Coordinates of N, CA and C in Angstrom, one line a residue:
M1 N 8.0 1.9 -36.4 CA 7.3 0.7 -37.0 C 7.1 -0.2 -35.7
W2 N 5.8 -0.8 -35.7 CA 5.3 -1.5 -34.5 C 4.9 -3.0 -35.3
L3 N 5.4 -4.3 -35.0 CA 5.1 -5.5 -35.6 C 4.2 -6.1 -34.6
D4 N 3.4 -7.0 -35.1 CA 2.5 -7.9 -34.1 C 1.8 -7.0 -33.3
S5 N 1.3 -5.9 -33.7 CA 0.6 -4.7 -32.7 C -0.9 -4.6 -33.5
D6 N -1.9 -4.3 -32.8 CA -3.0 -3.6 -33.0 C -3.2 -2.4 -33.4
P7 N -3.3 -2.0 -34.6 CA -3.3 -0.6 -35.1 C -4.1 0.4 -34.3
N8 N -5.3 -0.3 -34.0 CA -6.3 0.7 -33.2 C -5.7 1.1 -31.8
V9 N -4.9 0.2 -31.2 CA -4.4 0.4 -29.9 C -3.4 1.6 -30.1
I10 N -2.6 1.3 -31.0 CA -1.5 2.4 -31.2 C -1.7 3.7 -31.7
A11 N -3.0 3.8 -32.5 CA -3.7 5.0 -33.0 C -4.4 5.8 -31.6
D12 N -4.8 5.1 -31.0 CA -5.5 5.6 -29.7 C -4.3 6.2 -28.8
A13 N -3.3 5.3 -28.5 CA -2.4 6.0 -27.8 C -1.5 7.2 -28.5
L14 N -1.1 7.0 -29.6 CA -0.6 8.3 -30.4 C -1.4 9.4 -30.2
G15 N -2.7 9.1 -30.7 CA -3.9 10.5 -30.6 C -3.7 11.1 -29.5
K16 N -3.6 10.4 -28.2 CA -3.7 11.1 -27.0 C -2.5 12.0 -26.7
T17 N -1.5 11.4 -27.3 CA 0.0 12.1 -27.1 C -0.2 13.3 -28.1
I18 N -0.6 13.3 -29.1 CA -0.7 14.5 -30.3 C -1.6 15.3 -29.6
V19 N -2.8 15.1 -29.2 CA -3.7 16.0 -28.7 C -3.1 16.8 -27.6
A20 N -2.5 16.1 -26.5 CA -2.0 16.6 -25.2 C -0.9 17.6 -25.6
A21 N -0.1 17.3 -26.8 CA 1.1 18.2 -27.7 C 0.2 19.5 -27.9
K22 N -1.2 19.6 -28.1 CA -1.5 20.8 -28.8 C -1.7 20.9 -30.3
F23 N -1.3 19.8 -31.0 CA -1.1 19.8 -32.5 C -2.5 19.7 -33.1
E24 N -2.7 20.6 -34.0 CA -3.9 20.3 -34.9 C -3.6 19.4 -36.1
I25 N -4.4 18.7 -36.4 CA -4.5 17.5 -37.3 C -5.2 17.9 -38.6
K26 N -4.6 17.9 -39.5 CA -5.6 18.1 -40.8 C -5.2 16.7 -41.7
D27 N -6.6 16.4 -42.3 CA -6.1 15.1 -43.2 C -6.0 15.7 -44.6
I28 N -5.1 14.9 -45.2 CA -4.7 15.4 -46.4 C -5.1 14.5 -47.5
D29 N -4.9 13.1 -47.4 CA -5.2 12.0 -48.1 C -5.2 10.3 -47.4
A30 N -6.2 9.7 -47.9 CA -6.3 8.3 -47.5 C -6.7 7.4 -48.5
G31 N -6.3 6.2 -48.4 CA -7.0 5.1 -49.3 C -6.3 3.8 -48.8
E32 N -6.7 2.8 -49.6 CA -6.1 1.7 -49.7 C -4.8 1.3 -50.4
I33 N -4.2 0.4 -49.9 CA -2.9 0.0 -50.4 C -3.1 -1.5 -50.9
S34 N -3.9 -2.2 -50.4 CA -4.1 -3.4 -50.6 C -5.5 -3.9 -49.7
K35 N -6.0 -5.0 -50.0 CA -7.4 -5.4 -49.4 C -7.3 -5.2 -47.7
D36 N -6.0 -5.6 -47.2 CA -5.9 -5.2 -45.8 C -5.1 -4.3 -45.2
S37 N -4.5 -3.3 -46.2 CA -3.7 -2.4 -45.7 C -4.2 -1.0 -46.3
T38 N -4.3 0.1 -45.4 CA -4.8 1.4 -45.9 C -3.4 2.4 -45.4
Y39 N -3.6 3.5 -45.7 CA -2.7 4.6 -45.4 C -3.4 6.0 -45.2
E40 N -2.8 6.9 -44.6 CA -3.4 8.0 -44.3 C -2.4 9.1 -44.2
E41 N -2.3 10.1 -45.2 CA -1.3 11.4 -45.0 C -2.1 12.6 -44.2
F42 N -1.4 12.9 -43.5 CA -2.0 14.2 -42.7 C -0.8 15.1 -42.2
S43 N -1.1 16.4 -41.8 CA -0.3 17.3 -41.2 C -0.7 17.4 -39.8
M44 N 0.6 17.8 -38.9 CA 0.5 18.1 -37.5 C 1.2 19.3 -37.4
I45 N 0.2 20.7 -36.9 CA 0.6 21.9 -36.7 C 0.5 22.1 -35.3
S46 N 1.3 22.8 -34.7 CA 1.2 23.7 -33.4 C 1.7 24.9 -33.7
S47 N 1.7 25.6 -32.7 CA 2.3 27.3 -32.5 C 3.7 27.4 -33.1
K48 N 4.2 26.4 -32.9 CA 5.9 26.7 -33.1 C 6.4 25.3 -34.1
E49 N 5.6 24.2 -34.4 CA 6.0 23.2 -35.5 C 5.0 22.7 -36.5
K50 N 5.8 22.4 -37.7 CA 4.6 21.8 -38.6 C 5.4 20.4 -39.1
Y51 N 4.4 19.4 -39.2 CA 5.0 18.2 -39.7 C 3.9 17.6 -40.8
A52 N 4.4 16.8 -41.6 CA 3.8 16.2 -42.5 C 4.0 14.8 -42.2
A53 N 3.0 13.8 -42.1 CA 3.2 12.4 -41.8 C 2.2 11.6 -42.7
V54 N 2.9 10.4 -42.8 CA 2.0 9.2 -43.1 C 1.8 8.2 -42.2
W55 N 0.6 7.5 -42.2 CA 0.5 6.3 -41.4 C 0.0 5.2 -42.4
V56 N 0.7 4.0 -42.0 CA 0.2 3.0 -43.0 C -0.2 1.7 -41.9
D57 N -1.3 1.1 -42.0 CA -1.2 -0.1 -41.3 C -1.8 -1.2 -42.1
S58 N -1.8 -2.4 -41.3 CA -2.2 -3.8 -41.9 C -2.6 -4.5 -40.7
P59 N -3.3 -5.5 -40.8 CA -3.8 -6.4 -39.5 C -2.9 -6.4 -38.5
D60 N -1.5 -6.6 -38.7 CA -0.6 -7.1 -37.7 C 0.5 -6.1 -37.6
S61 N 0.6 -4.9 -38.3 CA 1.7 -4.0 -38.1 C 1.5 -2.5 -38.5
V62 N 2.1 -1.5 -38.2 CA 1.8 0.0 -38.3 C 3.2 0.6 -38.7
V63 N 3.3 1.5 -39.4 CA 4.4 2.0 -39.9 C 3.7 3.6 -39.6
L64 N 4.7 4.6 -39.2 CA 4.5 6.0 -39.1 C 5.9 6.7 -39.4
G65 N 5.5 7.7 -40.3 CA 6.7 8.4 -40.7 C 6.5 9.9 -40.6
W66 N 7.5 10.7 -40.5 CA 6.9 12.3 -40.5 C 8.1 13.0 -40.8
C67 N 8.1 14.1 -41.2 CA 9.2 15.2 -41.4 C 8.7 16.5 -41.0
N68 N 9.6 17.1 -40.4 CA 9.5 18.8 -40.0 C 9.4 19.5 -41.4
V69 N 8.5 20.4 -41.5 CA 8.1 21.2 -42.5 C 8.7 22.5 -42.1
V70 N 9.5 23.1 -43.1 CA 9.9 24.4 -42.8 C 9.7 25.2 -44.1
K71 N 9.3 26.4 -44.0 CA 8.9 27.4 -45.2 C 10.2 28.1 -45.3

C-alpha cells in the first residue's frame, strides 16, 4: 500500500521491474469502484512462477495485492 502517492509514478516503476523480470502480463478484469477509484485484475507469468494480482488506485493511494498460483 502506498499512501499519498501518484498512482502513475508507482505503476511506471513497478511496470519496469515486472518487465525486467520477464513476466508476461495478462489482463483479467478492470473497472470502477467509485468515481475516483479503479481496479485491475491481472496475471503475471514467467517460466517458473505464476501470480494472480489486483491493483486498486485512487487519486492519492495505491493498493497492490498478489498471490502465487500453484496447479
